[in-house]
CSV table of C-alpha atoms in Angstrom, one decimal:
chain,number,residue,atom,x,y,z
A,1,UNK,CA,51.9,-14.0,25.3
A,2,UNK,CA,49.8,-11.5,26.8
A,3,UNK,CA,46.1,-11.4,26.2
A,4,UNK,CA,44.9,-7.7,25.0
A,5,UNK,CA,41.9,-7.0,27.6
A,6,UNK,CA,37.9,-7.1,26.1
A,7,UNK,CA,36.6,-4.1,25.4
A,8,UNK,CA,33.0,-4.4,27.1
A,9,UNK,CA,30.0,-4.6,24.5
A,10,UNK,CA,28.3,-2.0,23.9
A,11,UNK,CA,24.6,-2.3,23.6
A,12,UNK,CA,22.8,-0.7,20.4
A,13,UNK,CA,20.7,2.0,20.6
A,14,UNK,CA,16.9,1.5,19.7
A,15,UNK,CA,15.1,4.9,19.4
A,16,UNK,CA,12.0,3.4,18.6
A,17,UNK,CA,10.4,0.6,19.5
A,18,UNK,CA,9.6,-2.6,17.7
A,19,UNK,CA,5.7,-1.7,17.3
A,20,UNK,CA,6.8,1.9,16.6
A,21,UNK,CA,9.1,0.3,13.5
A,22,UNK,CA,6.2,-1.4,12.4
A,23,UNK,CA,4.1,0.9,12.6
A,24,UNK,CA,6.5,3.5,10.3
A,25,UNK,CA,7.0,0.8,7.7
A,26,UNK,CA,3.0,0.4,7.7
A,27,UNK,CA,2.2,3.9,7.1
A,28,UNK,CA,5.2,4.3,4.4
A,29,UNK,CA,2.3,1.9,2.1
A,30,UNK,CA,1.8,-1.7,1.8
A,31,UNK,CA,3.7,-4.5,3.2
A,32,UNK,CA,3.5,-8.3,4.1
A,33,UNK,CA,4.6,-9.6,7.0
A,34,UNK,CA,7.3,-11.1,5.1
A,35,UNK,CA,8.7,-7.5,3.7
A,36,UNK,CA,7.8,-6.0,7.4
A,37,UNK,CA,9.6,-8.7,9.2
A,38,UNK,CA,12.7,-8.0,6.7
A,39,UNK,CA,12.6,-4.3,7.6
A,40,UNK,CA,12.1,-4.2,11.9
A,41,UNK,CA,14.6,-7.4,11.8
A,42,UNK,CA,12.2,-9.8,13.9
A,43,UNK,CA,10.9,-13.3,12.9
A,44,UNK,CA,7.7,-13.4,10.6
A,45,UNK,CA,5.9,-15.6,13.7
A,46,UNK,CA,6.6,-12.1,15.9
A,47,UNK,CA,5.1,-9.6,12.9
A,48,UNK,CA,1.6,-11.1,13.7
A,49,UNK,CA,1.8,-10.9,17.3
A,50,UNK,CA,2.8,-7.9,16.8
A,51,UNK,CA,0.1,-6.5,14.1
A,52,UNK,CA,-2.6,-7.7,16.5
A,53,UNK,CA,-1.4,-4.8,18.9
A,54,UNK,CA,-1.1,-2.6,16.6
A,55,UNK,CA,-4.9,-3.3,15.2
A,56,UNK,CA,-5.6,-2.2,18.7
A,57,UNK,CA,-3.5,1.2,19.1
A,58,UNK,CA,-4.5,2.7,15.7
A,59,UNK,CA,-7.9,1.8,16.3
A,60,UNK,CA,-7.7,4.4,19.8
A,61,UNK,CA,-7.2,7.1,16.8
A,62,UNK,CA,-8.5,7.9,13.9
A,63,UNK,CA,-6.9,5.1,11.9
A,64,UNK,CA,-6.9,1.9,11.1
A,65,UNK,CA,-5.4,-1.1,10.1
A,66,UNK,CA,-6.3,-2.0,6.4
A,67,UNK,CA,-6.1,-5.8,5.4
A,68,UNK,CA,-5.6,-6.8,1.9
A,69,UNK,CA,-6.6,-10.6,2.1
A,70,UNK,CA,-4.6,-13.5,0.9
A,71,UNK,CA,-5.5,-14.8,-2.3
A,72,UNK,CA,-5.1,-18.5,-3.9
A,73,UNK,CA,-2.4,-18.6,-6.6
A,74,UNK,CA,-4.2,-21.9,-8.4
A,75,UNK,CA,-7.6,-20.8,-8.4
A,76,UNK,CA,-7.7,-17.6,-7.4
A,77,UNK,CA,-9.8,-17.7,-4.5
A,78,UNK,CA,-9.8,-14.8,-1.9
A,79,UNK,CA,-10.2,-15.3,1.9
A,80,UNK,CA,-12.3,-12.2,2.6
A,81,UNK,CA,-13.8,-13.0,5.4
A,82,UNK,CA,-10.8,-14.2,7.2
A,83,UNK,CA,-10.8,-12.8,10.9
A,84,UNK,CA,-7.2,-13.7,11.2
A,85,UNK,CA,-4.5,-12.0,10.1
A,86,UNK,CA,-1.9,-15.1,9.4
A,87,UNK,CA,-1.3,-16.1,6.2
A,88,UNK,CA,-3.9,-19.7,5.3
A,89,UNK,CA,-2.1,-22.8,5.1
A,90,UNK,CA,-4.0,-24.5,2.5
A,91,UNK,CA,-7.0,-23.1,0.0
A,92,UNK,CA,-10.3,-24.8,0.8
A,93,UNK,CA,-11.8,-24.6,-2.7
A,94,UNK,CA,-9.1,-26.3,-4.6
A,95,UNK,CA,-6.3,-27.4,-1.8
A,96,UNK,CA,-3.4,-25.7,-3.2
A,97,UNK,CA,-1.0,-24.5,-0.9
A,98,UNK,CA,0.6,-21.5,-3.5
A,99,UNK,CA,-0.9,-18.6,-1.6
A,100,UNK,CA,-0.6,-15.1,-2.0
A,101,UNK,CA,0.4,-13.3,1.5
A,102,UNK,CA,-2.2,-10.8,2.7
A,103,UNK,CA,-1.0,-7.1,2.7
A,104,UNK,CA,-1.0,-4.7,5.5
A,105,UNK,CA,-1.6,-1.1,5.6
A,106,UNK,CA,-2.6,2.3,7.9
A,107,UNK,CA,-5.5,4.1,6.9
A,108,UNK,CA,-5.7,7.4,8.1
A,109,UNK,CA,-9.5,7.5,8.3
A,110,UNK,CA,-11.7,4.7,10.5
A,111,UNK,CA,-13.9,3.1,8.2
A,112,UNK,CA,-17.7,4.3,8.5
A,113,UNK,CA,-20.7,2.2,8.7
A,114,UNK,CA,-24.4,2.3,7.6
């Protein structure tokens, strides 16, 4: 029995790139890196690499990236001063674990000071 030759792969096209994607879903309103990672189709790990970037390209215009912080489910404490922008493992009022992810957003003006 003959073997019916492979037809070669052909790669997908990507008119945008992963940041770009990112960047698209951020403007469209609010997101976690959860829902984000769900709509560019890479790992949640790979969203905050890639958010850190993306801190630093709006940041050449006049936007920027907005931060909702995380938020303890249990006691309701809020990590506003949190530089990073993973999700906290653990609260460090009461210890729970049940935290609320931090949402991400572009703002279309930099924030002024004084």
């Amino acid at each position: 029995m003959k073997k019916k030759p492979k037809e070669p792969a052909v790669p997908v096209e990507t008119s945008d790139t992963v940041r770009h994607a990112i960047l698209f879903a951020l403007e469209a309103g609010p997101r976690s890196a959860r829902e984000i990672s769900a709509e560019v189709s890479i790992s949640e790990r790979e969203v905050y690499d890639h958010l850190e970037h993306v801190r630093k390209t709006v940041a050449k215009s006049n936007r920027r990236l907005v931060v909702a912080p995380a938020e303890c489910r249990k006691c309701g404490f809020v990590f506003e001063k949190r530089a990073r922008l993973k999700k906290p493992g653990k609260c460090p009022v009461c210890r729970g674990e049940s935290i609320a992810d931090p949402l991400f957003s572009i703002s279309n003006e930099r924030g002024k000071t004084g």
